[in-house]
Structure formats: structure tokens, C-alpha cells
Short mmCIF file of C-alpha atoms and ligand atoms in Angstrom, two decimals:
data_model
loop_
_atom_site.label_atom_id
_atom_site.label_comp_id
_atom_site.label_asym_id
_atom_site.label_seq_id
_atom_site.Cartn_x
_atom_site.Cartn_y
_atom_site.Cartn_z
CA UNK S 1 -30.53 -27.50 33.46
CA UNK S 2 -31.57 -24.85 31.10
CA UNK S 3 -31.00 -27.14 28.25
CA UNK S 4 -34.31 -26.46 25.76
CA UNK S 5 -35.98 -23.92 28.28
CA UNK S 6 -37.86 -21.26 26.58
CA UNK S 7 -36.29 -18.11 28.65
CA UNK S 8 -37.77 -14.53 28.00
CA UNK S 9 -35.53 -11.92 28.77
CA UNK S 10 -36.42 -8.98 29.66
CA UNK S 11 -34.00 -5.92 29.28
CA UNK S 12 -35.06 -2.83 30.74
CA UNK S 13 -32.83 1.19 30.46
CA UNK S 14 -30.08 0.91 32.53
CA UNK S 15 -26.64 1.13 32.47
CA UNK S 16 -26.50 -3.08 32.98
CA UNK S 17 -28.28 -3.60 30.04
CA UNK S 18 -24.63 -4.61 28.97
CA UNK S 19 -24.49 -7.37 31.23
CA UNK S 20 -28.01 -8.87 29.70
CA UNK S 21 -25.69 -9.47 26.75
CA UNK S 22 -23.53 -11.81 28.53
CA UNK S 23 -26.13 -13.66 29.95
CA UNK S 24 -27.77 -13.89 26.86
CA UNK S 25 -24.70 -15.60 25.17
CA UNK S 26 -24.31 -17.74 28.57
CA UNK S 27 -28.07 -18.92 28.33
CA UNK S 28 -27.75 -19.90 24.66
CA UNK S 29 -24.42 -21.79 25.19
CA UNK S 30 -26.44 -24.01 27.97
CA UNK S 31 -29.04 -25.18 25.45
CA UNK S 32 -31.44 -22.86 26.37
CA UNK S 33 -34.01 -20.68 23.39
CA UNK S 34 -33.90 -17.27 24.82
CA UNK S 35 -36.07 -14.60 23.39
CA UNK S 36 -34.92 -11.04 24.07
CA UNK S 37 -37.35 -8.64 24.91
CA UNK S 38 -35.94 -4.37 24.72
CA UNK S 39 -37.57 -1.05 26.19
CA UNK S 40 -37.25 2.09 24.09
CA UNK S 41 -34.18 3.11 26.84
CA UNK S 42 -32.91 -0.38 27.20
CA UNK S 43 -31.97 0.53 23.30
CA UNK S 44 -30.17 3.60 24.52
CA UNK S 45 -27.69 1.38 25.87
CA UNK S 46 -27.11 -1.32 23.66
CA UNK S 47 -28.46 -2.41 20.24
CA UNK S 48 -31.09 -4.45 19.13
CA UNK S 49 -29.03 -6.43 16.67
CA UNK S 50 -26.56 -7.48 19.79
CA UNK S 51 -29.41 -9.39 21.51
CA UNK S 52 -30.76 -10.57 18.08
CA UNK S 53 -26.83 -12.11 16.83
CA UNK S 54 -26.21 -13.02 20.63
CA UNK S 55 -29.98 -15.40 21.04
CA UNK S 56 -31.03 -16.02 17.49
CA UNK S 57 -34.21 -15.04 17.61
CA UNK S 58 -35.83 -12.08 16.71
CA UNK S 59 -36.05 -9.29 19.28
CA UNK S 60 -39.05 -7.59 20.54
CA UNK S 61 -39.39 -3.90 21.01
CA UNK S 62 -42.80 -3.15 20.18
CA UNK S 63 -46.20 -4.34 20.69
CA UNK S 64 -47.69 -3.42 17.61
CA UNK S 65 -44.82 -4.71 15.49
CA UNK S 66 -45.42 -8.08 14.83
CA UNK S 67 -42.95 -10.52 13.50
CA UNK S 68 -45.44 -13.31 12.30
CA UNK S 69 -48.62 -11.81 11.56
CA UNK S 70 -50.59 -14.77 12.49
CA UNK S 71 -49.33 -14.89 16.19
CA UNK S 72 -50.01 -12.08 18.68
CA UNK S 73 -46.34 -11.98 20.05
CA UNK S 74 -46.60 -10.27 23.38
CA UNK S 75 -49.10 -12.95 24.36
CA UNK S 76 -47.40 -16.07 22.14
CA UNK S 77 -44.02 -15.71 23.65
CA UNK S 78 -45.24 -15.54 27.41
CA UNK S 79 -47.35 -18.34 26.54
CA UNK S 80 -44.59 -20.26 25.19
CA UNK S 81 -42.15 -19.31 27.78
CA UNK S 82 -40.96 -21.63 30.76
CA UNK S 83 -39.33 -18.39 32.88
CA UNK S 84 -39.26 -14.67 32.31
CA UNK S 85 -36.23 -13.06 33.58
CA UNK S 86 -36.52 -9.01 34.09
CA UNK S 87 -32.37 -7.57 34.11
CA UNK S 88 -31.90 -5.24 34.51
CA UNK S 89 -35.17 -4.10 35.72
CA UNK S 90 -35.39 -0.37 36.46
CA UNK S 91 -37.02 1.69 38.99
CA UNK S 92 -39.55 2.65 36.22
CA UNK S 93 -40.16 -0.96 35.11
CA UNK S 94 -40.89 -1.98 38.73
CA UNK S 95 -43.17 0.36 39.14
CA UNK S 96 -44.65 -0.37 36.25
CA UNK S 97 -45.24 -3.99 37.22
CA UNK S 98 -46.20 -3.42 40.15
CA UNK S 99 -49.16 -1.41 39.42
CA UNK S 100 -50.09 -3.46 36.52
CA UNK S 101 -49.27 -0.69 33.69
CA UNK S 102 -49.75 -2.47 30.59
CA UNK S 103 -47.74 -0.08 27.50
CA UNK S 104 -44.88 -1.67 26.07
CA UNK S 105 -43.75 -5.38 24.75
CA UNK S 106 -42.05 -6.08 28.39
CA UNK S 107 -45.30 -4.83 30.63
CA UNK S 108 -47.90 -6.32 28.40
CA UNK S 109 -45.84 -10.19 28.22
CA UNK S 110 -45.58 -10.00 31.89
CA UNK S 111 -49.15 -9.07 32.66
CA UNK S 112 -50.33 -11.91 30.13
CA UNK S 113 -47.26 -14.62 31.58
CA UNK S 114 -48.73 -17.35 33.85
CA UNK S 115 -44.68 -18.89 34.23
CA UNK S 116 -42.25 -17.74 37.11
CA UNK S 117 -41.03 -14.15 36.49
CA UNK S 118 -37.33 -13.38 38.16
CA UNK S 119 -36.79 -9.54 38.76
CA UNK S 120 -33.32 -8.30 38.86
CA UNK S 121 -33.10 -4.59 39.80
CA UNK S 122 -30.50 -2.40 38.88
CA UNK S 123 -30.15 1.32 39.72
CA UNK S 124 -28.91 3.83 41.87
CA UNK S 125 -28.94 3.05 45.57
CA UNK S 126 -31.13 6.55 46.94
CA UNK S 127 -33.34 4.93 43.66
CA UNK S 128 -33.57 1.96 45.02
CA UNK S 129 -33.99 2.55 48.50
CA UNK S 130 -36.48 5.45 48.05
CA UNK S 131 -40.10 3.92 49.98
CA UNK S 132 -41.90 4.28 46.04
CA UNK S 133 -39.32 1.27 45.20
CA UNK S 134 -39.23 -0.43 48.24
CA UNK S 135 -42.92 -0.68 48.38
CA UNK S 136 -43.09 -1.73 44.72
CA UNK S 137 -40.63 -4.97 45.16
CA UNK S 138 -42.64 -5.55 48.34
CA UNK S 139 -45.53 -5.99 45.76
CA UNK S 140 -43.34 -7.87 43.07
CA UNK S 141 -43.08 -10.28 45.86
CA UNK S 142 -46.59 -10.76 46.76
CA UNK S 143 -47.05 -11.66 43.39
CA UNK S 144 -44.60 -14.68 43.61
CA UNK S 145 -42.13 -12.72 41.42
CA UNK S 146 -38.41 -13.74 42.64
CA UNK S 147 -36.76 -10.69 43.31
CA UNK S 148 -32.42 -11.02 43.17
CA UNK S 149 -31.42 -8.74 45.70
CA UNK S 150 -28.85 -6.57 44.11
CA UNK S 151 -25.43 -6.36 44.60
CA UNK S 152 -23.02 -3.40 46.82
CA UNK S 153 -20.38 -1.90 45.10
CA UNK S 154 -19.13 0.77 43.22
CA UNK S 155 -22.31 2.15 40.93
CA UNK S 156 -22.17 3.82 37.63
CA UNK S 157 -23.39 7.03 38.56
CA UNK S 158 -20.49 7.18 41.23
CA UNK S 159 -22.46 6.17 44.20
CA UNK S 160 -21.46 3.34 46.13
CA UNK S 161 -24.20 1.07 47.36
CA UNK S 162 -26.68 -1.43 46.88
CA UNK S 163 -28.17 -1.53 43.12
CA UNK S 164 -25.52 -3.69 41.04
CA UNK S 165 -27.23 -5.90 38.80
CA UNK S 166 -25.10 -9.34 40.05
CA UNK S 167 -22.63 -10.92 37.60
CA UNK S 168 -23.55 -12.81 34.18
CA UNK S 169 -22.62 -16.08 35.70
CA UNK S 170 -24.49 -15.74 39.33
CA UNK S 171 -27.68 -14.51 36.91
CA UNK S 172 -27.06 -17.66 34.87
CA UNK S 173 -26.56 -19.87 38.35
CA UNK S 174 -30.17 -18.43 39.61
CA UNK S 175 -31.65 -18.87 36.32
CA UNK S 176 -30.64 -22.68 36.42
CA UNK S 177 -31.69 -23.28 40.08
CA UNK S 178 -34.99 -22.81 38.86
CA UNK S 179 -35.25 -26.03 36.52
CA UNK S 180 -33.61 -28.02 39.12
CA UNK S 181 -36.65 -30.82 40.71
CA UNK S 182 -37.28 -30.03 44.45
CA UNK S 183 -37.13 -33.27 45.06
CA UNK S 184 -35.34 -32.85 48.46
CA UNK S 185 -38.34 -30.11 49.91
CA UNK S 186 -38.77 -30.48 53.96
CA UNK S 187 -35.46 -32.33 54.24
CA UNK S 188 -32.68 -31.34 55.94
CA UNK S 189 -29.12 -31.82 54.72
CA UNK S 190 -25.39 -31.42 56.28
CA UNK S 191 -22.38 -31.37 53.92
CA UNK S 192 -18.92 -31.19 54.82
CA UNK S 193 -16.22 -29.66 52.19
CA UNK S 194 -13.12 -28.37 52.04
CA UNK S 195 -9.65 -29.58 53.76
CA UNK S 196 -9.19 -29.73 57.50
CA UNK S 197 -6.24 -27.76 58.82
CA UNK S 198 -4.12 -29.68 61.47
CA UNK S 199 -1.91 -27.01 63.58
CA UNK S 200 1.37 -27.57 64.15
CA UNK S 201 1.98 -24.41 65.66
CA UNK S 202 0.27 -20.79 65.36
CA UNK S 203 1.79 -20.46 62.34
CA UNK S 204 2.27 -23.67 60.83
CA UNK S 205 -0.32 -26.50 60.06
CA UNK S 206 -0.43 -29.63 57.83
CA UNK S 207 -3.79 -29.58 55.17
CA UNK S 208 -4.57 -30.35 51.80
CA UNK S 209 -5.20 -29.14 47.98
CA UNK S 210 -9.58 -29.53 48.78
CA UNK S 211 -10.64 -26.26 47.26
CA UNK S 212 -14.51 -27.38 48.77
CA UNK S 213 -16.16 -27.10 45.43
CA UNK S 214 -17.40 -30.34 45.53
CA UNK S 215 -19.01 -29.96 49.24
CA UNK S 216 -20.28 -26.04 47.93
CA UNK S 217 -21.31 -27.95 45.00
CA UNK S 218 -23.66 -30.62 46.86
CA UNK S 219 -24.45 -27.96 49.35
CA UNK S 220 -25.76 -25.49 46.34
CA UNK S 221 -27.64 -28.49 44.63
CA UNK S 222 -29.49 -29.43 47.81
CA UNK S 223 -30.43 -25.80 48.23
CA UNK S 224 -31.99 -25.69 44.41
CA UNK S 225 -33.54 -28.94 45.49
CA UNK S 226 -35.68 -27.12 48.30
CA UNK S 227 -33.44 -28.42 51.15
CA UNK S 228 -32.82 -26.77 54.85
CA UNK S 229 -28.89 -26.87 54.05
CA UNK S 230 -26.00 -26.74 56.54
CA UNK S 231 -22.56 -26.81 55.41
CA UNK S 232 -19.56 -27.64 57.69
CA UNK S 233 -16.20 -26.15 56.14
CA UNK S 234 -12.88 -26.08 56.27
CA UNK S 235 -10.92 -23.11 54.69
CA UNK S 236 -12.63 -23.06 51.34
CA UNK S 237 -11.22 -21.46 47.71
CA UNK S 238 -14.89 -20.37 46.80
CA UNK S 239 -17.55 -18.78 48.43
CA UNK S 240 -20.83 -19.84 50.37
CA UNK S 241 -23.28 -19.75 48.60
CA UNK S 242 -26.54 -18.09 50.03
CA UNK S 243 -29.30 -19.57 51.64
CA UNK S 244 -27.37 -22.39 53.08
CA UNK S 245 -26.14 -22.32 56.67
CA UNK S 246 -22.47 -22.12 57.03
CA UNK S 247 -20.62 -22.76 59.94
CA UNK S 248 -16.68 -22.50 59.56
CA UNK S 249 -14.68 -25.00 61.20
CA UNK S 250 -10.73 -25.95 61.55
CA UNK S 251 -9.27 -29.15 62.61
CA UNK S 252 -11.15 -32.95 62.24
CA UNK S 253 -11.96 -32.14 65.72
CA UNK S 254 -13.86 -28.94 65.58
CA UNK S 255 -15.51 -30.70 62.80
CA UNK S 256 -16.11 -34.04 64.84
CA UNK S 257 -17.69 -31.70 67.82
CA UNK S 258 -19.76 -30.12 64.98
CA UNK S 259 -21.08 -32.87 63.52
CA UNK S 260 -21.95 -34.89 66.43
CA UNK S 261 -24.27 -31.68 67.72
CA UNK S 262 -25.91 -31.97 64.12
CA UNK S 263 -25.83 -35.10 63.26
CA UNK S 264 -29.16 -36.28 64.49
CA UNK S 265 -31.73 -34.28 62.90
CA UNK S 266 -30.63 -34.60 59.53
CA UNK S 267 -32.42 -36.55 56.86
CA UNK S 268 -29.02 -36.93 54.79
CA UNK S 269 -25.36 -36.30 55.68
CA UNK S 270 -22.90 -35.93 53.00
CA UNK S 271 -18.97 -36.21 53.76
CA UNK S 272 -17.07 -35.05 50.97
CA UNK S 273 -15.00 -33.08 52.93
CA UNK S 274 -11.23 -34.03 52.87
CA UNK S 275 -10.26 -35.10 56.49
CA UNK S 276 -6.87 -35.30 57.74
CA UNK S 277 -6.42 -39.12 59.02
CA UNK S 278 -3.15 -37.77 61.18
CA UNK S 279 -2.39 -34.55 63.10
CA UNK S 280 1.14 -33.03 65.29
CA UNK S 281 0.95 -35.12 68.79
CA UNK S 282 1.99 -32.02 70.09
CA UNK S 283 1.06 -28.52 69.00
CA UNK S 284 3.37 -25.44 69.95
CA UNK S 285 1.60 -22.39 71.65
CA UNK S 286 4.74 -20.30 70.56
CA UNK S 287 5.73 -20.26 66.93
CA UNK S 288 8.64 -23.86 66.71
CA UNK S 289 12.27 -22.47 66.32
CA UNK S 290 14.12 -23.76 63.38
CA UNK S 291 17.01 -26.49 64.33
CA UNK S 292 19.64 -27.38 62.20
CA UNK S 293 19.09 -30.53 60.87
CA UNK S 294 16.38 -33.04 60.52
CA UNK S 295 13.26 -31.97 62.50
CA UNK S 296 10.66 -35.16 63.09
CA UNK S 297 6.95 -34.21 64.00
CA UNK S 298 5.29 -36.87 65.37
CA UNK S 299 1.64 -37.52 64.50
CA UNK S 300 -1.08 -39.17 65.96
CA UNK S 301 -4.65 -40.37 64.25
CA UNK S 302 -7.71 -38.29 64.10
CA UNK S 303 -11.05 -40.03 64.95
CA UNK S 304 -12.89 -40.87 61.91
CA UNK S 305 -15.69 -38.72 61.97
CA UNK S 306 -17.75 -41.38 58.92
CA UNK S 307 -17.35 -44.18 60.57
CA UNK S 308 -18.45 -42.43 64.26
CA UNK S 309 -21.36 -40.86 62.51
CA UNK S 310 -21.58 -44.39 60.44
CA UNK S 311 -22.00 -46.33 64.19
CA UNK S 312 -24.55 -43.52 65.25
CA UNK S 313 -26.95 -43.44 62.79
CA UNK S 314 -30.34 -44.37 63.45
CA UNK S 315 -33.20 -42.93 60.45
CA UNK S 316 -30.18 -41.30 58.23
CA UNK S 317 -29.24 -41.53 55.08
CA UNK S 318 -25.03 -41.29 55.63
CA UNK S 319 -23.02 -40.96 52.42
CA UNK S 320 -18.73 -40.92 52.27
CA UNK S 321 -16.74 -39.91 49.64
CA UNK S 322 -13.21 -41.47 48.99
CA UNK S 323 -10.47 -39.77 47.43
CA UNK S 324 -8.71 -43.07 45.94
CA UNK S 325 -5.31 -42.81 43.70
CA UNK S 326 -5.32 -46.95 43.46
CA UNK S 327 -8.07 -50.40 43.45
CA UNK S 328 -10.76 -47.77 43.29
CA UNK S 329 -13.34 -50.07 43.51
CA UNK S 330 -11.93 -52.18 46.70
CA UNK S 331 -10.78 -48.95 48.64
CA UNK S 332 -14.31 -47.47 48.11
CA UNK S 333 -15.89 -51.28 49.03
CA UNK S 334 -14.30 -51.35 52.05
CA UNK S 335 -14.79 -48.19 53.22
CA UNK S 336 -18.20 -48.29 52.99
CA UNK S 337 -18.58 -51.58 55.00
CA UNK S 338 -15.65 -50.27 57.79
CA UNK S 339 -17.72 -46.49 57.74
CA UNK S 340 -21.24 -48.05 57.53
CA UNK S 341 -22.44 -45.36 54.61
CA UNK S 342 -25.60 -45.69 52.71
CA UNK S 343 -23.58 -44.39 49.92
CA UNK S 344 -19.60 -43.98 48.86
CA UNK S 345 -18.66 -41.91 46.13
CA UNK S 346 -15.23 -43.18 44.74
CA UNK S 347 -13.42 -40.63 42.51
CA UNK S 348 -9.59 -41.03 41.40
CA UNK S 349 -8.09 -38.13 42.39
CA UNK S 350 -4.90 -38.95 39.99
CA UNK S 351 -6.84 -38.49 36.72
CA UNK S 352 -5.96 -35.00 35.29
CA UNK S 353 -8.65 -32.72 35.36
CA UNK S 354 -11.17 -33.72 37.93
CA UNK S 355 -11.08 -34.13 42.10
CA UNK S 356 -9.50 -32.11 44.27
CA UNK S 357 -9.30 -28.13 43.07
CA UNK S 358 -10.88 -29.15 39.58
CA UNK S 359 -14.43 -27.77 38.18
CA UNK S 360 -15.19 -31.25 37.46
CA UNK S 361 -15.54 -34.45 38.93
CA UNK S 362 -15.99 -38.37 37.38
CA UNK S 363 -17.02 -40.59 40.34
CA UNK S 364 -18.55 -44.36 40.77
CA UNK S 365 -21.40 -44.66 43.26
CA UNK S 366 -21.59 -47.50 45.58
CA UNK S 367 -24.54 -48.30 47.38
CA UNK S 368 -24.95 -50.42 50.72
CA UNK S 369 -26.80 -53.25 48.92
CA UNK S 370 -23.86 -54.30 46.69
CA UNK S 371 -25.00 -51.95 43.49
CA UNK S 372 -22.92 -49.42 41.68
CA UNK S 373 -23.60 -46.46 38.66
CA UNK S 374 -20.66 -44.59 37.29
CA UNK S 375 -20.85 -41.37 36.55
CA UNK S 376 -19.37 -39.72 34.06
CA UNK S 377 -17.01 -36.39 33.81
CA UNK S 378 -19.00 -33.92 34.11
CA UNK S 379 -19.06 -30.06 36.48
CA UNK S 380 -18.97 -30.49 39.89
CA UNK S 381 -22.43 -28.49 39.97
CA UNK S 382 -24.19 -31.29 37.26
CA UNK S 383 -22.41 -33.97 38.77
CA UNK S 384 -24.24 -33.02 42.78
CA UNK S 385 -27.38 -32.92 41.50
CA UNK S 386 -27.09 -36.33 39.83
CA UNK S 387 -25.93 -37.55 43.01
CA UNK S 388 -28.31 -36.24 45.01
CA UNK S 389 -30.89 -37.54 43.26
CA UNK S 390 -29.43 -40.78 44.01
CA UNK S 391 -29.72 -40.53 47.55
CA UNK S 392 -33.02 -39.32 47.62
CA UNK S 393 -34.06 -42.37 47.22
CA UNK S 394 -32.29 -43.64 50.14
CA UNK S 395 -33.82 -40.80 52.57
CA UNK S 396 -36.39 -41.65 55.08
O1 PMT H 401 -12.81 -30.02 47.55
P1 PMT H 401 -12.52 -30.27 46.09
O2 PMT H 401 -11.28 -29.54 45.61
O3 PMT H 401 -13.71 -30.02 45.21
O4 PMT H 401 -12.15 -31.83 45.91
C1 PMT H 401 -13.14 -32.79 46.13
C2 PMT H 401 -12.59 -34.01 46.90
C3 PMT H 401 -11.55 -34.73 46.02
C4 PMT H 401 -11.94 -33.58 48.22
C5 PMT H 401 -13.84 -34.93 47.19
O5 PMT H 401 -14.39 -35.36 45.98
C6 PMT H 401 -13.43 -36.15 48.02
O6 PMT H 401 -12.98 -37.17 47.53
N1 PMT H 401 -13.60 -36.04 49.38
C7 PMT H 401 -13.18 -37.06 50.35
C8 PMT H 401 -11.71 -36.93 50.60
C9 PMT H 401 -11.22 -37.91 51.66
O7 PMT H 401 -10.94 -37.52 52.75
O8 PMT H 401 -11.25 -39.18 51.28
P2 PMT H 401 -10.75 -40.42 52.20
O9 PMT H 401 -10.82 -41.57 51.27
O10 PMT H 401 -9.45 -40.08 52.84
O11 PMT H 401 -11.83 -40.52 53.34
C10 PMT H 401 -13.01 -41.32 53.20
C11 PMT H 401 -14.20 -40.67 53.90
O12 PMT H 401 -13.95 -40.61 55.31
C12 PMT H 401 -14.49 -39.26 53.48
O13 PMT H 401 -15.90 -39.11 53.40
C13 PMT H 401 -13.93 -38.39 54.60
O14 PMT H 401 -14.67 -37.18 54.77
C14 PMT H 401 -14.10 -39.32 55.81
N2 PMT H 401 -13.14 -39.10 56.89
C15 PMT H 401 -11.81 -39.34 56.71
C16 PMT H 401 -10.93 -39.20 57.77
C17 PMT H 401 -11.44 -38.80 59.02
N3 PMT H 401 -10.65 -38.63 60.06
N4 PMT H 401 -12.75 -38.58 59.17
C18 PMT H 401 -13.60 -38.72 58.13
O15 PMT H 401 -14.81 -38.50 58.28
#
């Protein structure tokens, strides 16, 4: 997603200057040409010739400094740039931008950029929360600036509290939403992930391995795509990610009752959740004493939420996943004339490495009309937005 993006990064005098490193070296490693920019007291806190080994490209620190004499660098590098990214960004840099103040490399790139400018602030929370820096982001906003809310946690000054500059990877996962097409803007999307959990008494139940990273995965992808998201989850290994609507369910039957109420405003539905097709006839309000010998629970089937949804569906665009060990291709066939889906993504949950609990996924796409595309191993995260734009295609 970042792949050949011209970043500018932005590093401003805090003590999180140190993470700007890591994202640095995470930018670079996902194809993208990032060009450090430093404060003076960003170089309190961590050298010049990190950023320079860590992005390969020279580093800017001063206005008048010019690396190539025939460029004017603080307005070549905006220019040339496809997203600035301010992290940290202190309480003095916000201010600064906010009022327009114009007297370093950073302030005098940003007030020349015309690209999207991401502001991640970092400080202490009374700093943060004190009206001056309030009112500042307030402005950042107006100005179409992104502002990353900051994290809560333990601070370096010994406060806990808002004003954590978020993780190296969450940066990096922000930074990528912003290449991703909105192809899906004004639509609205439901996803199911994760396993359903079948009780067989209150402290007993029958599941399976779905972490729901494929599910978060589509769900996070139709976000980035400019979708109205609602996820429907079982108990998931990773967390929700934000801006998308979460409601948590249990059994196939909470998530039946769920989906029904949904169902019918949505412009896509996405099952890749990992239903059980069987649950305990009977389940035990008291916790089920042991007996010696062979104990036999009998089960009964669930109702197949797909193929209810697949017999309701009027103007949407339905798509099933199958989790096939065996005759990939005729499993997924079949279910997607028995479920009546749009679209059934096949993956072979026996190959090492990929489906369920994996990072990454290798899946063949079957359409309604008899077509196919395979898609190759790839992360879970690359992998949803390839499929979804797939099915945008399909949506009405
Ligand atoms: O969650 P992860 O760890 O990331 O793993 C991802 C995954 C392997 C779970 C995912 O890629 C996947 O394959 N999901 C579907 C798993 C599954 O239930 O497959 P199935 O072939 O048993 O079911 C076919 C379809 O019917 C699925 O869309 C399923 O949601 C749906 N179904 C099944 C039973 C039922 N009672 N109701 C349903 O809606």
C-alpha cells in the first residue's frame, strides 16, 4: 500500500522521537521513499545519522542548508511528497502549525505541502489537555490535517494519561489506510469473524481455532475503503479495530438473531466467520458432573445463517467463505449454489501457514456466474482489500 509513496516524516522533540525510528525502518521495508525531516530538539533525542542509515535519504534539519543547490528543499520535498506524517508532534510544533509559524525545515514544508498531513501528538497529558493545545488540534483539524488521537498509559515523565505517541506498527497501519482507494464510500458493510461458542454448560462449550483476523481483516479494509462498517464477532484473538461498529456475539444463534436485524440495509455482507454446524441438544444450567466412563453429548444442527441470509436477499451483495480441507473447488461450488452467495471464498485450511489463526491467507474466489480468480498467499490485511475490491463490483 505504501509501496513507492513518497512519505515525509516529520520528527518533532519528544521523548517518542525513538519510536519515529521504527516506523521509519517499517515504512522503508513496505516499499515506501521516506524522507526524514528533524527539529533542533527532535536531535536531542536521537541522531541524525539514525534516520539518515534507517530511510536512505538525506535528512533535513535546516532550511538554509541545502543538499542540492539547485532545488529549494523545504519546498521540493513537500512538492514531491504523497503524505506528510508529523510523530511525534509536540505541543510546540502544534502550535506552531496551527498559527502558521513558518521557522524551521518542518513548519516551512508543511506551510508550502498541498498533500494530506497526519499529526501524531505526543506529550504530557496536563500538556496536552491544557485549552492552548486543545484549541490548536481543533485548528489542525479544520485544516483537514488527520489528527491520531494519542494513546493512555504510563508517560515518560511519570504521569499516566493520554499523550502516548501509538505503536510503530498502528502508525504504519494508519499510514497505509491512507493509500487504500475508497472505493466502497456511502456503502454499508457487515462482516462476521471469529468462532462461535456452543455451550455445553456454564463452564464448558464446544468452538474452534478462528482467531477472527480474517473477519477484523475485511472489516479494517472496508473501513480504509470509506465504508459504514459493522462487525459481528465471536470471541476474537485480536482487537477491534476503531471506527467500525462492533457488536459481540456468542452462539450461531445470537449471531443468526443479529444478522437477521441487520441484514437488510447492507450493501454487502461478508461471512467469514467460522460457524458451528452442530451444538449440545441440551445445555446444563449447573456446571455437568463428571461420570465414570464414556459420557455421549448429543448434538443437534444450527440453522445456517448463509444460506437464510442467501434465501433473504433482495439488492445485496452476499459473500461465504468455506473453510475446505478436501475437493476445494466442488465444496466451495456447491456451497455457493446450496447458500445462494454472490461470492465464495474457498481457502484450504490444511496448508501450513495460512487459514485459521495464521497472518496469511491463499484463497480462490468463486463468483455466481460460473467465474473464478485465485489469489495468491499473501497477509490477511492485502489479501481483504483484494477481495473487496472484487465485490465491489458486485454491489448495487
Ligand atoms: O478467523 P481466522 O483465524 O482468521 O481464520 C479464517 C477462517 C479460516 C475462519 C476463514 O477464512 C473461513 O474460512 N471462514 C469460514 C469458516 C466456515 O465456517 O466455513 P464452512 O465451510 O464451514 O461454512 C461455509 C459458510 O457458511 C461460511 O461463510 C460460514 O460463515 C457459513 N455458515 C456455516 C454454518 C452455519 N451454521 N451458518 C453459517 O452461516
Amino acid at each position: 500500500m505504501v509501496n513507492d509513496r513518497n512519505i515525509l516524516l516529520c520528527v518533532s522533540g519528544g521523548i517518542a522521537a525513538y519510536k519515529a525510528c521504527a516506523l521509519t525502518s517499517k515504512l522503508v521495508q513496505a516499499g515506501a521513499n521516506v524522507r526524514v525531516a528533524m527539529t533542533q530538539s527532535a536531535e536531542q533525542f536521537v541522531g541524525k545519522a539514525t534516520f539518515q542509515a534507517l530511510s536512505r535519504n538525506p535528512v533535513y534539519t535546516d532550511v538554509f542548508k541545502e543538499h542540492d543547490p539547485t532545488k529549494i528543499a523545504h519546498i521540493d520535498i513537500p512538492d514531491a511528497s504523497d503524505l506528510i506524517v508529523v510523530a511525534p508532534a509536540t505541543a510546540n510544533m502544534i502550535a506552531k502549525l496551527a498559527n502558521g509559524i513558518a521557522d524551521d525545515f518542518i513548519t516551512t514544508s508543511i506551510l508550502a505541502a498541498t498533500c494530506p498531513v497526519i499529526v501524531s501528538p505526543a506529550m504530557n497529558v496536563n500538556m496536552l489537555d491544557h485549552p492552548a493545545t486543545r484549541r490548536n488540534i481543533e485548528t489542525l483539524k479544520s485544516f483537514g490535517y488527520q489528527i491520531i488521537e494519542p494513546g493512555v498509559g504510563n508517560l515518560a515523565c511519570g504521569w499516566i494519561g493520554g499523550g502516548r505517541l501509538p505503536e510503530p506498527e498502528d502508525l504504519l497501519r494508519i499510514i497505509e489506510s491512507q493509500f487504500v482507494p475508497k472505493h466502497l464510500l456511502g456503502k454499508r458493510v457487515l462482516v462476521t469473524a471469529g468462532p462461535t461458542v456452543e455451550r455445553i454448560d456454564p463452564v464448558r462449550f464446544l468452538s474452534n481455532d478462528s482467531s477472527g483476523k480474517m473477519g477484523v481483516a475485511l472489516a479494517e479494509a472496508a473501513r480504509d475503503m470509506g465504508a459504514d462498517v459493522t462487525l459481528v464477532h465471536g470471541p476474537l484473538q485480536i482487537p477491534v479495530p476503531a471506527g467500525v461498529t462492533a457488536i459481540p456475539v456468542e452462539s450461531s444463534a445470537d449471531m443468526l438473531e443479529t444478522m437477521l436485524a441487520r441484514f437488510d440495509a447492507q450493501h454487502l455482507v461478508i461471512k467469514s466467520a467460522a460457524v458451528a454446524d452442530y451444538r449440545p441438544k441440551t445445555v446444563h444450567a449447573e456446571k455437568h458432573k463428571k461420570v465414570h466412563g464414556p459420557l455421549t453429548i448429543e448434538l443437534e444442527e444450527t440453522t445456517d445463517i448463509l444460506k437464510t441470509l442467501g434465501m433473504r436477499k433482495t439488492t445485496q451483495t452476499l459473500v461465504g467463505f468455506a473453510a475446505e480441507t478436501e475437493h476445494l473447488e466442488t465444496h466451495a461450488r456447491a456451497k455457493l449454489e446450496k447458500k445462494r452467495v454472490d461470492y465464495l471464498v474457498a481457502n484450504d485450511v490444511s496448508t501450513p501457514g495460512v487459514g485459521f489463526g495464521a497472518d496469511e491467507n491463499e484463497v480462490t474466489l468463486f463468483r455466481a456466474d460460473g467465474s473464478s480468480t485465485r489469489l495468491p498467499r499473501q497477509t490477511k490485511r492485502q489479501l481483504a482489500i483484494e477481495l473487496l475490491t472484487h465485490f465491489k463490483e458486485g454491489i448495487q
